[in-house]
PDB file of C-alpha atoms in Angstrom:
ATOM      1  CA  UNK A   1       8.254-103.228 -27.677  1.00 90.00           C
ATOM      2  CA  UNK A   2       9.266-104.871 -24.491  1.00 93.00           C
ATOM      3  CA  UNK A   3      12.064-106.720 -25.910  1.00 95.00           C
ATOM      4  CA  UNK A   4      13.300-104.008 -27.376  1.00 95.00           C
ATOM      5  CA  UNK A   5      13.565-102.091 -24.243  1.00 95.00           C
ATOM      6  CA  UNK A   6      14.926-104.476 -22.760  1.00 95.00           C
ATOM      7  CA  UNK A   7      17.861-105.858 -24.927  1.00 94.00           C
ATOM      8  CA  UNK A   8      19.005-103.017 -27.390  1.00 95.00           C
ATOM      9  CA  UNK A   9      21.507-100.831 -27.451  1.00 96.00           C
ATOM     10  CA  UNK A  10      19.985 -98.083 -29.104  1.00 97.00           C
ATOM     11  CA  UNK A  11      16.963 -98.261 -26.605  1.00 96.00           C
ATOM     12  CA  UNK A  12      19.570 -98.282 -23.779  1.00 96.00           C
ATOM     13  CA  UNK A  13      20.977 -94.737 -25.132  1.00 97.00           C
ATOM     14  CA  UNK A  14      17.689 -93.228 -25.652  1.00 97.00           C
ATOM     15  CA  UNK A  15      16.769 -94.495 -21.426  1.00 97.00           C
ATOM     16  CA  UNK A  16      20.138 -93.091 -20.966  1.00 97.00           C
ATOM     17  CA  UNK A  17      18.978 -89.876 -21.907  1.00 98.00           C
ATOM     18  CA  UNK A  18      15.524 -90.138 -20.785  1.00 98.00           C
ATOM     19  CA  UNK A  19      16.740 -91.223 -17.445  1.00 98.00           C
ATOM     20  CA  UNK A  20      19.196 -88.419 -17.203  1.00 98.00           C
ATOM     21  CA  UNK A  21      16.630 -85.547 -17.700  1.00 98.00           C
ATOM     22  CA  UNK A  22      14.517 -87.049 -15.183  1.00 98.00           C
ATOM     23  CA  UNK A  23      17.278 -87.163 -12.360  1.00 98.00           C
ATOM     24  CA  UNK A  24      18.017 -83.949 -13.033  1.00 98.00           C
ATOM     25  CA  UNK A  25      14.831 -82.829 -12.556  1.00 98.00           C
ATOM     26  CA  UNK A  26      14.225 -84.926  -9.559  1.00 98.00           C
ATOM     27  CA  UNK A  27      17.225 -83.796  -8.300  1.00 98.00           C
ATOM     28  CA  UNK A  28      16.909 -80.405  -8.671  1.00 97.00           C
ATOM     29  CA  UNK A  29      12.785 -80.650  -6.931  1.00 94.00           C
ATOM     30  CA  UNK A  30      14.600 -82.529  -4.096  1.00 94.00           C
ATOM     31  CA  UNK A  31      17.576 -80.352  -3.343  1.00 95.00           C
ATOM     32  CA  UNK A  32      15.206 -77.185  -3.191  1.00 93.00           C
ATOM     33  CA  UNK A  33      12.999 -78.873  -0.557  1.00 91.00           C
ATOM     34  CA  UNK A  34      16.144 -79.693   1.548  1.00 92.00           C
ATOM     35  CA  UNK A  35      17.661 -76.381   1.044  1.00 92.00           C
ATOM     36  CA  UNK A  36      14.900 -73.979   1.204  1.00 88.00           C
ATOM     37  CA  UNK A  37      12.765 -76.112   3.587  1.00 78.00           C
ATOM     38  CA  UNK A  38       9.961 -78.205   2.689  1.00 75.00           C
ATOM     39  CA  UNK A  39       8.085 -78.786   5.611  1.00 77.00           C
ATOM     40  CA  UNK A  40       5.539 -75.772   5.013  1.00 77.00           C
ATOM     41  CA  UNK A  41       4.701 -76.967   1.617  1.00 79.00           C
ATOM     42  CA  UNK A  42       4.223 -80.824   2.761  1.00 83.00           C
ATOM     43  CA  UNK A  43       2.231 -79.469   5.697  1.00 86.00           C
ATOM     44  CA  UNK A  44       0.102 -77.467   3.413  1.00 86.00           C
ATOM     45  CA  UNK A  45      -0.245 -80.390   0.615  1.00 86.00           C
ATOM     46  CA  UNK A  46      -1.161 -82.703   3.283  1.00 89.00           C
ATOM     47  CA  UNK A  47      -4.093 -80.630   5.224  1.00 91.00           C
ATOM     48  CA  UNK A  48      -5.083 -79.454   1.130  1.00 90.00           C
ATOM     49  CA  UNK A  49      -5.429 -83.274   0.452  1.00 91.00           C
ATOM     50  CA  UNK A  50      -7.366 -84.118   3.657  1.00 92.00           C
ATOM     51  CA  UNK A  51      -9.706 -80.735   3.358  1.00 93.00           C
ATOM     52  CA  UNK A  52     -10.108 -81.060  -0.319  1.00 92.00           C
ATOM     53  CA  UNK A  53     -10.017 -84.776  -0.995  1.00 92.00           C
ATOM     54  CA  UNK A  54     -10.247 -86.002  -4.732  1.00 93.00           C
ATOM     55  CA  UNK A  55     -13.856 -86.518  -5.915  1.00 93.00           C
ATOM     56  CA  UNK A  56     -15.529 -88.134  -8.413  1.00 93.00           C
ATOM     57  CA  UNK A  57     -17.947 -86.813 -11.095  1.00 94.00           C
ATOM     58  CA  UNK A  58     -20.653 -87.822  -8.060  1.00 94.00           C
ATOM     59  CA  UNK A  59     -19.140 -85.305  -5.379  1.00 92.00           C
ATOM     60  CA  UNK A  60     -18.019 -88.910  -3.907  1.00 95.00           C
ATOM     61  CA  UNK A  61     -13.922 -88.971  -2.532  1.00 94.00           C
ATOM     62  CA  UNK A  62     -12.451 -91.325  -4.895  1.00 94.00           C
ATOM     63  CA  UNK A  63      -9.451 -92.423  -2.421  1.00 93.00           C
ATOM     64  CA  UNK A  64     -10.585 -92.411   1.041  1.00 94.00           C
ATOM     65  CA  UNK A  65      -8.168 -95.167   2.047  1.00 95.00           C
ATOM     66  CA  UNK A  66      -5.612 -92.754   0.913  1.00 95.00           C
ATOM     67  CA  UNK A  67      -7.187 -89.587   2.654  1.00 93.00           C
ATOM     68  CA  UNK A  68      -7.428 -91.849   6.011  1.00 94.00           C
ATOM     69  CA  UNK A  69      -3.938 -92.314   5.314  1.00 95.00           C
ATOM     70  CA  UNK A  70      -3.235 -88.672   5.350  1.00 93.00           C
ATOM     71  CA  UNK A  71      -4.567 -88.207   7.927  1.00 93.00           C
ATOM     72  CA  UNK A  72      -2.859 -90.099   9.625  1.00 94.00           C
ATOM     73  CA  UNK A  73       0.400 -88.767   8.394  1.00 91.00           C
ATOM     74  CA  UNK A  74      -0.319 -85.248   9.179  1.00 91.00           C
ATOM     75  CA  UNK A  75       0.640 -84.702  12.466  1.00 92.00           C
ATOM     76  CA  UNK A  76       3.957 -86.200  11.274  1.00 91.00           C
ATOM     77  CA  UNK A  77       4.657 -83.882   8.942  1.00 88.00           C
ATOM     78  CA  UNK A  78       8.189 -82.773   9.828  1.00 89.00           C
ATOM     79  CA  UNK A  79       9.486 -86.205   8.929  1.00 91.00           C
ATOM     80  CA  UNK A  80       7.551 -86.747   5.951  1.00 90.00           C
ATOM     81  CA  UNK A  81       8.809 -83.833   4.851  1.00 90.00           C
ATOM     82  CA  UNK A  82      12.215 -84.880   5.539  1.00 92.00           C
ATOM     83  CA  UNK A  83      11.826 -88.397   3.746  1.00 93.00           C
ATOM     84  CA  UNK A  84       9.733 -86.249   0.330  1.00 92.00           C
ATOM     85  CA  UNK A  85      12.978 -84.240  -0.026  1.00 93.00           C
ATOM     86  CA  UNK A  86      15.769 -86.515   0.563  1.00 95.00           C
ATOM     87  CA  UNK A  87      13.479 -89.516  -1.522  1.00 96.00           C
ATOM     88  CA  UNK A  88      13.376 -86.780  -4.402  1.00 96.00           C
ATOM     89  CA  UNK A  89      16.883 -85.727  -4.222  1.00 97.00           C
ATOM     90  CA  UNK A  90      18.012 -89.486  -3.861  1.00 98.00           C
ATOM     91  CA  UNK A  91      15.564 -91.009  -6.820  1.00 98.00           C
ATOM     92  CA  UNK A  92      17.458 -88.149  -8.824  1.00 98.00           C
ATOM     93  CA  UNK A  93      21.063 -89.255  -8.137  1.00 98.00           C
ATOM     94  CA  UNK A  94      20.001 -92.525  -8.767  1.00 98.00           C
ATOM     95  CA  UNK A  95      18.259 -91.952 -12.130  1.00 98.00           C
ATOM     96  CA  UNK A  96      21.435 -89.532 -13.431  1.00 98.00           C
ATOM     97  CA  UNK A  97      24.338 -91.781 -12.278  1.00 98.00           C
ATOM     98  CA  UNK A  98      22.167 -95.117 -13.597  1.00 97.00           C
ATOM     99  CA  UNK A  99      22.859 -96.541 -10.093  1.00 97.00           C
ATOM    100  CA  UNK A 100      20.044 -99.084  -9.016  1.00 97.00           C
ATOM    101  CA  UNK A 101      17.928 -97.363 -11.581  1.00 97.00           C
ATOM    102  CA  UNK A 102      14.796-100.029 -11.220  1.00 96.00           C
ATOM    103  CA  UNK A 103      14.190 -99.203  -7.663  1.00 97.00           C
ATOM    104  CA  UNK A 104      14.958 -95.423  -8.118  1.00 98.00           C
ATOM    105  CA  UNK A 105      12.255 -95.143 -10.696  1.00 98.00           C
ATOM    106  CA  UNK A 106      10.320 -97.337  -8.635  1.00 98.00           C
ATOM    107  CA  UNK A 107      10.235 -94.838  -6.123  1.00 98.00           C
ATOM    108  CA  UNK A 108       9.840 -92.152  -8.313  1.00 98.00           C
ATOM    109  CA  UNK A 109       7.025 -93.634  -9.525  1.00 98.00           C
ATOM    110  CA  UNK A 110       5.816 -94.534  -6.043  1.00 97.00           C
ATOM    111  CA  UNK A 111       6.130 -90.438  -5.064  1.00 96.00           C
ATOM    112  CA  UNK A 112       4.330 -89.465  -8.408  1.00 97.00           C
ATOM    113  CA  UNK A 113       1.139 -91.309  -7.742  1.00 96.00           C
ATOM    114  CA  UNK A 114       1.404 -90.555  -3.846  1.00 94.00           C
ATOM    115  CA  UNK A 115       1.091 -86.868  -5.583  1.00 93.00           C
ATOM    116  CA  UNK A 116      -1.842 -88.177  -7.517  1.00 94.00           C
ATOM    117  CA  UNK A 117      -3.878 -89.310  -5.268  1.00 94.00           C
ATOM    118  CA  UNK A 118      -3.614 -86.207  -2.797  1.00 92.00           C
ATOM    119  CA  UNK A 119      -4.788 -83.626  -5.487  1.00 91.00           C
ATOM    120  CA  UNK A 120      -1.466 -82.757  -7.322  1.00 88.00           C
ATOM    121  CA  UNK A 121      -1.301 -83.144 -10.748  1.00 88.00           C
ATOM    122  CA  UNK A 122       1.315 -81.074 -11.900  1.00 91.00           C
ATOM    123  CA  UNK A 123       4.126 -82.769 -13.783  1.00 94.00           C
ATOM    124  CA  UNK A 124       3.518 -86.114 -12.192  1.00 95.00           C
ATOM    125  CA  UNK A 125       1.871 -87.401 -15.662  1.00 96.00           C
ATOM    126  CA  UNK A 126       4.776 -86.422 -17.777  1.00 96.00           C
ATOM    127  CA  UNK A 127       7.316 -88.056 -15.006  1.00 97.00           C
ATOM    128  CA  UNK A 128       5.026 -91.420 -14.907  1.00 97.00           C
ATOM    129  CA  UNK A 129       4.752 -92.119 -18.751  1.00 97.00           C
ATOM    130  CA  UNK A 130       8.648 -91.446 -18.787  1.00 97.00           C
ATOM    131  CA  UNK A 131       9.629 -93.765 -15.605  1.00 98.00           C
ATOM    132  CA  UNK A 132       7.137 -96.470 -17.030  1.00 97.00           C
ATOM    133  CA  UNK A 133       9.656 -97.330 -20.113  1.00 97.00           C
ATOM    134  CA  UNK A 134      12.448 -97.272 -17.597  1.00 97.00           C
ATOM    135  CA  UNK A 135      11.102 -99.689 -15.320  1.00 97.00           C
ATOM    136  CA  UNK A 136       9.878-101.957 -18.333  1.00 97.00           C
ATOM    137  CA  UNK A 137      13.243-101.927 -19.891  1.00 96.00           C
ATOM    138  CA  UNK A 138      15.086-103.045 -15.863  1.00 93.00           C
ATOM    139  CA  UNK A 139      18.353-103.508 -15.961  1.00 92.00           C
ATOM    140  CA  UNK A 140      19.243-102.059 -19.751  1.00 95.00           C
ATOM    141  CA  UNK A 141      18.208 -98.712 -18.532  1.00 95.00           C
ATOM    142  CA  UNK A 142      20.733 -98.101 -16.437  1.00 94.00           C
ATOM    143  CA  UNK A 143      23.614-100.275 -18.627  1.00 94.00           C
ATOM    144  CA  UNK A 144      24.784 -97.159 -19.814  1.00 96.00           C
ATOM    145  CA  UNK A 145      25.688 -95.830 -16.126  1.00 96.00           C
ATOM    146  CA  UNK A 146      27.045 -97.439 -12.751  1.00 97.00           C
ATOM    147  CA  UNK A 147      24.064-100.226 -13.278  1.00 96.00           C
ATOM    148  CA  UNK A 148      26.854-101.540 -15.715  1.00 95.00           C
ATOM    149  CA  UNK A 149      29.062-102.991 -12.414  1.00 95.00           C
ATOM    150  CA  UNK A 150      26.719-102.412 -10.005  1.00 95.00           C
ATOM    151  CA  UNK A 151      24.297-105.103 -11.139  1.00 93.00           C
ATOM    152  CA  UNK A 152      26.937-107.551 -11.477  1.00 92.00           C
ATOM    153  CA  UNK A 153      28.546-107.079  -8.158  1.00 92.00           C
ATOM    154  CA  UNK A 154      25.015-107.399  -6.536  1.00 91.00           C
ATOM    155  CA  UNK A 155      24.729-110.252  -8.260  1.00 89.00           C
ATOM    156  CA  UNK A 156      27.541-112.671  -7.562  1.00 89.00           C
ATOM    157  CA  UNK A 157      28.298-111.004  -4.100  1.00 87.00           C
ATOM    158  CA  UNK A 158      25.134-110.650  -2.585  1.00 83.00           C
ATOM    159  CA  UNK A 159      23.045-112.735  -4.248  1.00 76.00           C
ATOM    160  CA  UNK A 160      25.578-115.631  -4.068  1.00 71.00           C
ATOM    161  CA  UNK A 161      26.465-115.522  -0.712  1.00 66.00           C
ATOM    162  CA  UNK A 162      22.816-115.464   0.641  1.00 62.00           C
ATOM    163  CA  UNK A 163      22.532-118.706  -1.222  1.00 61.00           C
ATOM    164  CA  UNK A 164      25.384-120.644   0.504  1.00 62.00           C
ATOM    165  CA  UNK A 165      24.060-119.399   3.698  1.00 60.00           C
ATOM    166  CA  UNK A 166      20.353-120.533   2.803  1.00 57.00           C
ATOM    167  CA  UNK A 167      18.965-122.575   6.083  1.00 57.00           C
ATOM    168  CA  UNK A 168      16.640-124.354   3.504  1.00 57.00           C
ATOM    169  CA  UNK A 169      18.852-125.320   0.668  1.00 52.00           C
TER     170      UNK A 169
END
């Protein structure tokens, strides 16, 4: 299965379009937050998450590094809301153009179980078994997009140069 995401073409169409549907979803969740606003809705998800923690079946909270964490973030809220709705927006270009479309699913994936663990379940599932074929297939699910030079480019420019200029080699 992984080699198949990985090195066909027909699995490359099918991430096309799998990828696609998610940035625009992404997209569209992001550019409403920056639009309309988010920083009520982040405040209130963040206080919900520290009042109402996730428990276990024992009444226990089930991620109290997280909810310390929260906590933490909370009086910051203006900015977090600021990096949720430009992240969202940004993972969504990303995942519809096929531009660097490992690390925008990576943090697509990172936001979805952020959402997790504070209480939110909503479509987060659906989004996380979708982005987990995209990041398993790397760089063939975003060959059909700008990954196709992109990649490349990083590659021989970037990756090259950092080489020759390598204090240890």
């Amino acid at each position: 299965m992984v080699k198949f995401l990985r090195t066909s073409k027909i699995a490359s169409i099918i991430l096309a379009i799998i990828r696609i549907y998610l940035g625009v979803l992404w997209t569209m969740a992001g550019w409403e937050k920056i639009t309309g606003g988010a920083s009520g809705a982040v405040k209130g998800l963040l206080t919900n998450a520290v009042k109402n923690p996730v428990t276990g079946p024992t009444g226990k909270v089930v991620y109290p590094w997280f909810n310390d964490m929260l906590s933490a973030i909370l009086p910051h809220y203006r900015g977090m809301s600021l990096m949720v709705s430009w992240g969202e927006f940004l993972v969504g270009l990303g995942l519809i153009f096929g531009c660097l479309t490992t690390a925008a699913v990576f943090f697509g994936l990172l936001m979805n179980f952020s959402y997790m663990l504070a209480g939110a379940i909503s479509v987060n599932p659906e989004y996380i078994f979708l982005e987990y074929f995209i990041i398993i297939a790397g760089f063939n699910a975003g060959k059909i997009g700008l990954d196709y030079w992109v990649i490349p480019w990083i590659r021989t420019n970037i990756f090259k140069q950092r080489q020759k200029s390598d204090i240890w080699s």
